[in-house]
Structure formats: C-alpha cells, structure tokens
Amino acid sequence: MIICHSRQFIFFACPHTGSRPLRALFAPWSEAPIVPYHRRTRDRPFYPHMPPVEAEKAFDALGLPFRNYTRITCVRNPFSRLAALYETIAERDRYWRLRRRVGVGQPKFSTWLSSTAPDGRGGGGRPEQRWRRF
C-alpha cells in the first residue's frame, strides 16, 4: 500500500497480482507510514496488503477524505492467482513443510481449493499473514 496525500492517491498492492513493479514505481510518493500488520496503531493504521474496506475505515478514523483519493490497484486472473497462492503456501507454511518431511505430503491443489473458505479466511494462516486470507 502506498498513500500520497499531496497528490491524493492510494495504491493498493494486492497479493500475488504482480504489483511489485508498480510498488517500486509509486514508492517515491509514499507519504504515510506503512507498518507490519502486528505493529499497527491508532496513529499508524496502514499495513501492507490492506484491503480498501479497512483503509476506508482507517481514513475515516484519521479524518481523511478517502473518497477524494484516486484508488489504484493491480488485478490478475483469479485462477492463476490461486495457483500462485497455493505454491507460496506450500513453500512457506511450516505445517506443510513438516508434513512433507515426515512423508505425509501436502493437500492436493484441488482439495485445498475446495476446502478454502471464501468468507475472508481464505487460505488461513495467522492474522498477520494477510496475503493468505484475501
């Protein structure tokens, strides 16, 4: 997430959409502190991969006119995005790695996909692992 108050735009960096080059492009205009999810405070509520709905509430709490800002994001085909999410979870999740080490294996993509909750819990994980959830 990048917020520029002087030019009134917000760039929402959605996980697994190829937004890294755009983040680098917009980085010089970043004017608001973006902190890790578990370190956010009332004065510093913005964190990486923050969804627009939560950002709007944070803007309101700070008395900022969210609707006056141009909102920019990057999208990706949802099917390839889910495959990329599955691969990242397989690489990073400590339980999946442990399962592979002991020979149990990880869930197949089709099993994982059918058991993934579409209600905001997404691919699970800890609260600070926002990239897994939405």
Short mmCIF file of N, CA and C in Angstrom, two decimals:
data_model
loop_
_atom_site.label_atom_id
_atom_site.label_comp_id
_atom_site.label_asym_id
_atom_site.label_seq_id
_atom_site.Cartn_x
_atom_site.Cartn_y
_atom_site.Cartn_z
N MET A 1 0.84 -1.17 0.00
CA MET A 1 0.00 0.00 0.00
C MET A 1 0.89 1.23 0.00
N ILE A 2 0.54 2.16 -0.84
CA ILE A 2 1.25 3.44 -0.89
C ILE A 2 0.20 4.55 -0.87
N ILE A 3 0.40 5.50 0.03
CA ILE A 3 -0.54 6.62 0.16
C ILE A 3 0.22 7.92 -0.11
N CYS A 4 -0.33 8.71 -1.02
CA CYS A 4 0.25 10.02 -1.33
C CYS A 4 -0.83 11.07 -1.05
N HIS A 5 -0.67 11.82 0.04
CA HIS A 5 -1.66 12.83 0.40
C HIS A 5 -1.58 14.05 -0.51
N SER A 6 -0.37 14.44 -0.92
CA SER A 6 -0.23 15.65 -1.74
C SER A 6 -0.86 15.48 -3.13
N ARG A 7 -0.81 14.27 -3.68
CA ARG A 7 -1.42 14.02 -4.99
C ARG A 7 -2.73 13.24 -4.87
N GLN A 8 -3.11 12.95 -3.66
CA GLN A 8 -4.36 12.26 -3.32
C GLN A 8 -4.58 10.97 -4.12
N PHE A 9 -3.65 10.02 -3.93
CA PHE A 9 -3.88 8.69 -4.49
C PHE A 9 -3.45 7.63 -3.49
N ILE A 10 -4.04 6.46 -3.64
CA ILE A 10 -3.71 5.29 -2.83
C ILE A 10 -3.46 4.14 -3.80
N PHE A 11 -2.34 3.47 -3.63
CA PHE A 11 -2.08 2.27 -4.41
C PHE A 11 -2.24 1.08 -3.50
N PHE A 12 -3.20 0.23 -3.81
CA PHE A 12 -3.44 -1.00 -3.05
C PHE A 12 -2.68 -2.12 -3.74
N ALA A 13 -1.72 -2.69 -3.03
CA ALA A 13 -0.92 -3.78 -3.58
C ALA A 13 -1.56 -5.11 -3.17
N CYS A 14 -2.30 -5.69 -4.06
CA CYS A 14 -2.95 -6.98 -3.78
C CYS A 14 -1.93 -8.11 -3.90
N PRO A 15 -1.95 -9.04 -2.97
CA PRO A 15 -1.00 -10.15 -3.01
C PRO A 15 -1.16 -11.00 -4.27
N HIS A 16 -0.05 -11.43 -4.80
CA HIS A 16 0.01 -12.35 -5.94
C HIS A 16 -0.67 -11.81 -7.20
N THR A 17 -0.47 -10.53 -7.45
CA THR A 17 -1.03 -9.94 -8.67
C THR A 17 0.06 -9.32 -9.55
N GLY A 18 1.31 -9.44 -9.17
CA GLY A 18 2.39 -8.84 -9.93
C GLY A 18 2.52 -7.35 -9.67
N SER A 19 2.19 -6.92 -8.46
CA SER A 19 2.19 -5.49 -8.15
C SER A 19 3.55 -4.95 -7.73
N ARG A 20 4.55 -5.80 -7.58
CA ARG A 20 5.86 -5.34 -7.10
C ARG A 20 6.46 -4.22 -7.97
N PRO A 21 6.44 -4.33 -9.31
CA PRO A 21 6.98 -3.22 -10.11
C PRO A 21 6.21 -1.91 -9.92
N LEU A 22 4.90 -2.00 -9.75
CA LEU A 22 4.11 -0.78 -9.52
C LEU A 22 4.41 -0.17 -8.15
N ARG A 23 4.63 -1.02 -7.16
CA ARG A 23 5.01 -0.50 -5.84
C ARG A 23 6.33 0.26 -5.93
N ALA A 24 7.27 -0.28 -6.68
CA ALA A 24 8.56 0.40 -6.86
C ALA A 24 8.37 1.73 -7.60
N LEU A 25 7.47 1.74 -8.57
CA LEU A 25 7.21 2.96 -9.33
C LEU A 25 6.60 4.05 -8.46
N PHE A 26 5.65 3.69 -7.60
CA PHE A 26 4.96 4.66 -6.75
C PHE A 26 5.69 4.98 -5.44
N ALA A 27 6.69 4.21 -5.08
CA ALA A 27 7.37 4.36 -3.79
C ALA A 27 7.87 5.79 -3.51
N PRO A 28 8.40 6.52 -4.48
CA PRO A 28 8.87 7.88 -4.17
C PRO A 28 7.77 8.81 -3.66
N TRP A 29 6.52 8.50 -3.93
CA TRP A 29 5.41 9.36 -3.50
C TRP A 29 4.76 8.88 -2.19
N SER A 30 5.32 7.87 -1.58
CA SER A 30 4.75 7.36 -0.33
C SER A 30 4.90 8.41 0.77
N GLU A 31 3.77 8.83 1.34
CA GLU A 31 3.79 9.88 2.37
C GLU A 31 3.18 9.44 3.70
N ALA A 32 2.72 8.23 3.77
CA ALA A 32 2.13 7.74 5.03
C ALA A 32 2.90 6.51 5.48
N PRO A 33 3.13 6.38 6.78
CA PRO A 33 3.86 5.21 7.26
C PRO A 33 3.03 3.94 7.09
N ILE A 34 3.63 2.94 6.49
CA ILE A 34 3.02 1.63 6.33
C ILE A 34 3.80 0.69 7.24
N VAL A 35 3.13 0.12 8.21
CA VAL A 35 3.80 -0.71 9.22
C VAL A 35 3.33 -2.15 9.11
N PRO A 36 4.10 -3.12 9.62
CA PRO A 36 3.64 -4.50 9.61
C PRO A 36 2.29 -4.62 10.34
N TYR A 37 1.50 -5.58 9.94
CA TYR A 37 0.15 -5.75 10.48
C TYR A 37 0.13 -5.76 12.00
N HIS A 38 1.04 -6.51 12.62
CA HIS A 38 1.04 -6.65 14.07
C HIS A 38 1.59 -5.42 14.80
N ARG A 39 2.09 -4.41 14.07
CA ARG A 39 2.61 -3.19 14.69
C ARG A 39 1.75 -1.97 14.44
N ARG A 40 0.60 -2.17 13.85
CA ARG A 40 -0.24 -1.01 13.55
C ARG A 40 -0.81 -0.43 14.85
N THR A 41 -1.04 0.88 14.83
CA THR A 41 -1.58 1.58 15.99
C THR A 41 -2.70 2.50 15.50
N ARG A 42 -3.32 3.19 16.41
CA ARG A 42 -4.36 4.15 16.04
C ARG A 42 -3.81 5.25 15.13
N ASP A 43 -2.58 5.69 15.41
CA ASP A 43 -1.95 6.75 14.61
C ASP A 43 -1.31 6.22 13.33
N ARG A 44 -0.98 4.94 13.32
CA ARG A 44 -0.35 4.29 12.17
C ARG A 44 -1.14 3.02 11.82
N PRO A 45 -2.32 3.20 11.23
CA PRO A 45 -3.18 2.04 11.00
C PRO A 45 -2.92 1.30 9.67
N PHE A 46 -2.07 1.85 8.82
CA PHE A 46 -1.91 1.29 7.48
C PHE A 46 -0.83 0.21 7.44
N TYR A 47 -1.13 -0.89 6.78
CA TYR A 47 -0.20 -2.01 6.70
C TYR A 47 -0.19 -2.56 5.27
N PRO A 48 0.85 -3.30 4.88
CA PRO A 48 0.91 -3.84 3.52
C PRO A 48 -0.28 -4.75 3.23
N HIS A 49 -0.75 -4.72 2.02
CA HIS A 49 -1.87 -5.55 1.56
C HIS A 49 -3.18 -5.27 2.29
N MET A 50 -3.33 -4.06 2.80
CA MET A 50 -4.56 -3.66 3.49
C MET A 50 -5.68 -3.55 2.46
N PRO A 51 -6.84 -4.21 2.70
CA PRO A 51 -7.94 -4.10 1.76
C PRO A 51 -8.58 -2.71 1.80
N PRO A 52 -9.15 -2.27 0.69
CA PRO A 52 -9.77 -0.94 0.63
C PRO A 52 -10.84 -0.70 1.70
N VAL A 53 -11.61 -1.72 2.05
CA VAL A 53 -12.65 -1.56 3.07
C VAL A 53 -12.04 -1.15 4.40
N GLU A 54 -10.95 -1.79 4.78
CA GLU A 54 -10.27 -1.45 6.03
C GLU A 54 -9.59 -0.08 5.92
N ALA A 55 -9.04 0.21 4.75
CA ALA A 55 -8.38 1.51 4.55
C ALA A 55 -9.38 2.65 4.69
N GLU A 56 -10.58 2.45 4.16
CA GLU A 56 -11.60 3.49 4.27
C GLU A 56 -11.93 3.78 5.74
N LYS A 57 -12.04 2.73 6.54
CA LYS A 57 -12.31 2.92 7.98
C LYS A 57 -11.16 3.65 8.66
N ALA A 58 -9.93 3.30 8.29
CA ALA A 58 -8.76 3.96 8.87
C ALA A 58 -8.71 5.44 8.47
N PHE A 59 -9.02 5.72 7.20
CA PHE A 59 -9.06 7.12 6.75
C PHE A 59 -10.11 7.90 7.54
N ASP A 60 -11.29 7.31 7.71
CA ASP A 60 -12.35 7.97 8.47
C ASP A 60 -11.91 8.25 9.90
N ALA A 61 -11.25 7.28 10.53
CA ALA A 61 -10.79 7.44 11.91
C ALA A 61 -9.76 8.57 12.02
N LEU A 62 -8.98 8.79 10.95
CA LEU A 62 -7.97 9.85 10.95
C LEU A 62 -8.52 11.17 10.42
N GLY A 63 -9.79 11.17 10.01
CA GLY A 63 -10.42 12.38 9.49
C GLY A 63 -9.96 12.74 8.08
N LEU A 64 -9.57 11.74 7.30
CA LEU A 64 -9.10 11.98 5.93
C LEU A 64 -10.22 11.62 4.94
N PRO A 65 -10.33 12.35 3.84
CA PRO A 65 -11.41 12.12 2.86
C PRO A 65 -11.09 10.99 1.87
N PHE A 66 -11.30 9.76 2.28
CA PHE A 66 -10.97 8.59 1.46
C PHE A 66 -11.55 8.69 0.05
N ARG A 67 -12.78 9.11 -0.08
CA ARG A 67 -13.45 9.16 -1.38
C ARG A 67 -12.84 10.20 -2.33
N ASN A 68 -12.06 11.15 -1.82
CA ASN A 68 -11.41 12.14 -2.67
C ASN A 68 -10.12 11.62 -3.30
N TYR A 69 -9.63 10.48 -2.81
CA TYR A 69 -8.38 9.93 -3.30
C TYR A 69 -8.65 9.01 -4.49
N THR A 70 -7.76 9.08 -5.48
CA THR A 70 -7.82 8.13 -6.58
C THR A 70 -7.26 6.82 -6.06
N ARG A 71 -7.97 5.73 -6.29
CA ARG A 71 -7.56 4.43 -5.80
C ARG A 71 -7.08 3.57 -6.97
N ILE A 72 -5.88 3.03 -6.83
CA ILE A 72 -5.24 2.26 -7.89
C ILE A 72 -4.91 0.88 -7.36
N THR A 73 -5.07 -0.13 -8.19
CA THR A 73 -4.68 -1.48 -7.81
C THR A 73 -4.26 -2.26 -9.04
N CYS A 74 -3.84 -3.46 -8.83
CA CYS A 74 -3.41 -4.36 -9.90
C CYS A 74 -4.23 -5.65 -9.75
N VAL A 75 -4.73 -6.18 -10.85
CA VAL A 75 -5.53 -7.40 -10.78
C VAL A 75 -4.85 -8.51 -11.59
N ARG A 76 -5.31 -9.73 -11.36
CA ARG A 76 -4.76 -10.90 -12.06
C ARG A 76 -5.87 -11.92 -12.23
N ASN A 77 -5.73 -12.74 -13.22
CA ASN A 77 -6.69 -13.82 -13.42
C ASN A 77 -6.80 -14.61 -12.11
N PRO A 78 -8.01 -14.75 -11.57
CA PRO A 78 -8.14 -15.39 -10.26
C PRO A 78 -7.68 -16.85 -10.23
N PHE A 79 -7.76 -17.54 -11.34
CA PHE A 79 -7.33 -18.95 -11.35
C PHE A 79 -5.82 -19.06 -11.22
N SER A 80 -5.08 -18.26 -11.98
CA SER A 80 -3.62 -18.32 -11.85
C SER A 80 -3.17 -17.71 -10.52
N ARG A 81 -3.94 -16.77 -9.99
CA ARG A 81 -3.61 -16.18 -8.70
C ARG A 81 -3.75 -17.23 -7.59
N LEU A 82 -4.80 -18.04 -7.64
CA LEU A 82 -4.97 -19.09 -6.64
C LEU A 82 -3.86 -20.14 -6.73
N ALA A 83 -3.45 -20.47 -7.94
CA ALA A 83 -2.34 -21.42 -8.10
C ALA A 83 -1.06 -20.85 -7.50
N ALA A 84 -0.81 -19.56 -7.71
CA ALA A 84 0.38 -18.92 -7.13
C ALA A 84 0.28 -18.88 -5.61
N LEU A 85 -0.90 -18.62 -5.08
CA LEU A 85 -1.10 -18.60 -3.64
C LEU A 85 -0.83 -19.99 -3.05
N TYR A 86 -1.34 -21.02 -3.69
CA TYR A 86 -1.12 -22.40 -3.24
C TYR A 86 0.38 -22.72 -3.20
N GLU A 87 1.10 -22.35 -4.25
CA GLU A 87 2.54 -22.62 -4.31
C GLU A 87 3.29 -21.87 -3.22
N THR A 88 2.90 -20.63 -2.94
CA THR A 88 3.56 -19.85 -1.89
C THR A 88 3.29 -20.45 -0.52
N ILE A 89 2.06 -20.88 -0.29
CA ILE A 89 1.74 -21.52 1.00
C ILE A 89 2.55 -22.81 1.14
N ALA A 90 2.65 -23.58 0.07
CA ALA A 90 3.42 -24.82 0.11
C ALA A 90 4.89 -24.55 0.45
N GLU A 91 5.44 -23.44 -0.02
CA GLU A 91 6.83 -23.08 0.26
C GLU A 91 7.02 -22.56 1.68
N ARG A 92 6.09 -21.74 2.17
CA ARG A 92 6.30 -21.01 3.43
C ARG A 92 5.64 -21.60 4.66
N ASP A 93 4.55 -22.34 4.50
CA ASP A 93 3.81 -22.82 5.67
C ASP A 93 4.59 -23.89 6.41
N ARG A 94 4.84 -23.67 7.68
CA ARG A 94 5.66 -24.61 8.45
C ARG A 94 5.00 -25.97 8.61
N TYR A 95 3.68 -26.01 8.69
CA TYR A 95 2.99 -27.30 8.83
C TYR A 95 3.06 -28.10 7.53
N TRP A 96 2.91 -27.43 6.41
CA TRP A 96 3.01 -28.14 5.13
C TRP A 96 4.43 -28.66 4.93
N ARG A 97 5.44 -27.89 5.30
CA ARG A 97 6.83 -28.36 5.18
C ARG A 97 7.08 -29.54 6.10
N LEU A 98 6.56 -29.46 7.32
CA LEU A 98 6.72 -30.57 8.27
C LEU A 98 6.05 -31.83 7.73
N ARG A 99 4.86 -31.68 7.17
CA ARG A 99 4.15 -32.83 6.60
C ARG A 99 4.98 -33.49 5.49
N ARG A 100 5.59 -32.68 4.65
CA ARG A 100 6.43 -33.23 3.57
C ARG A 100 7.64 -33.97 4.15
N ARG A 101 8.25 -33.39 5.20
CA ARG A 101 9.43 -34.02 5.80
C ARG A 101 9.13 -35.39 6.40
N VAL A 102 7.96 -35.51 7.01
CA VAL A 102 7.62 -36.80 7.64
C VAL A 102 6.94 -37.75 6.67
N GLY A 103 6.77 -37.32 5.42
CA GLY A 103 6.24 -38.21 4.39
C GLY A 103 4.73 -38.22 4.23
N VAL A 104 4.03 -37.32 4.92
CA VAL A 104 2.57 -37.26 4.81
C VAL A 104 2.15 -36.52 3.54
N GLY A 105 2.92 -35.54 3.16
CA GLY A 105 2.61 -34.75 1.97
C GLY A 105 1.67 -33.60 2.28
N GLN A 106 1.49 -32.77 1.28
CA GLN A 106 0.60 -31.62 1.44
C GLN A 106 -0.70 -31.90 0.69
N PRO A 107 -1.76 -31.13 1.00
CA PRO A 107 -3.01 -31.35 0.28
C PRO A 107 -2.83 -31.10 -1.22
N LYS A 108 -3.55 -31.85 -2.02
CA LYS A 108 -3.54 -31.60 -3.46
C LYS A 108 -4.21 -30.25 -3.70
N PHE A 109 -3.86 -29.64 -4.83
CA PHE A 109 -4.42 -28.33 -5.16
C PHE A 109 -5.94 -28.38 -5.17
N SER A 110 -6.53 -29.40 -5.77
CA SER A 110 -8.00 -29.48 -5.86
C SER A 110 -8.63 -29.60 -4.48
N THR A 111 -8.00 -30.36 -3.58
CA THR A 111 -8.51 -30.50 -2.21
C THR A 111 -8.40 -29.17 -1.47
N TRP A 112 -7.24 -28.53 -1.59
CA TRP A 112 -7.04 -27.24 -0.94
C TRP A 112 -8.04 -26.21 -1.46
N LEU A 113 -8.25 -26.20 -2.77
CA LEU A 113 -9.15 -25.23 -3.38
C LEU A 113 -10.59 -25.43 -2.90
N SER A 114 -11.04 -26.68 -2.85
CA SER A 114 -12.43 -26.92 -2.43
C SER A 114 -12.64 -26.70 -0.94
N SER A 115 -11.57 -26.76 -0.15
CA SER A 115 -11.72 -26.55 1.30
C SER A 115 -11.39 -25.13 1.74
N THR A 116 -10.94 -24.28 0.81
CA THR A 116 -10.60 -22.90 1.15
C THR A 116 -11.87 -22.09 1.37
N ALA A 117 -11.94 -21.41 2.50
CA ALA A 117 -13.14 -20.64 2.86
C ALA A 117 -13.18 -19.32 2.10
N PRO A 118 -14.27 -19.02 1.40
CA PRO A 118 -14.37 -17.76 0.66
C PRO A 118 -14.90 -16.60 1.49
N ASP A 119 -14.98 -16.76 2.81
CA ASP A 119 -15.60 -15.74 3.66
C ASP A 119 -14.62 -14.78 4.31
N GLY A 120 -13.41 -14.65 3.77
CA GLY A 120 -12.43 -13.76 4.38
C GLY A 120 -11.31 -14.49 5.06
N ARG A 121 -11.52 -15.79 5.40
CA ARG A 121 -10.44 -16.57 6.00
C ARG A 121 -9.49 -17.08 4.91
N GLY A 122 -10.02 -17.23 3.71
CA GLY A 122 -9.21 -17.62 2.56
C GLY A 122 -8.34 -18.82 2.82
N GLY A 123 -7.04 -18.68 2.57
CA GLY A 123 -6.08 -19.77 2.74
C GLY A 123 -5.62 -19.93 4.17
N GLY A 124 -6.30 -19.31 5.13
CA GLY A 124 -5.96 -19.47 6.54
C GLY A 124 -4.73 -18.69 6.94
N GLY A 125 -3.98 -19.24 7.86
CA GLY A 125 -2.78 -18.58 8.33
C GLY A 125 -3.05 -17.68 9.52
N ARG A 126 -1.97 -17.12 10.04
CA ARG A 126 -2.06 -16.21 11.18
C ARG A 126 -2.62 -14.86 10.73
N PRO A 127 -3.16 -14.06 11.65
CA PRO A 127 -3.75 -12.77 11.27
C PRO A 127 -2.81 -11.85 10.49
N GLU A 128 -1.52 -11.89 10.81
CA GLU A 128 -0.59 -11.02 10.09
C GLU A 128 -0.26 -11.52 8.68
N GLN A 129 -0.66 -12.74 8.36
CA GLN A 129 -0.44 -13.28 7.02
C GLN A 129 -1.62 -12.89 6.13
N ARG A 130 -1.80 -11.60 5.94
CA ARG A 130 -2.93 -11.09 5.17
C ARG A 130 -2.90 -11.59 3.73
N TRP A 131 -1.72 -11.82 3.18
CA TRP A 131 -1.60 -12.27 1.80
C TRP A 131 -2.29 -13.61 1.60
N ARG A 132 -2.46 -14.41 2.65
CA ARG A 132 -3.11 -15.71 2.53
C ARG A 132 -4.63 -15.59 2.59
N ARG A 133 -5.12 -14.57 3.23
CA ARG A 133 -6.53 -14.51 3.58
C ARG A 133 -7.45 -13.97 2.50
N PHE A 134 -7.00 -13.02 1.71
CA PHE A 134 -7.94 -12.38 0.78
C PHE A 134 -7.50 -12.58 -0.65
#
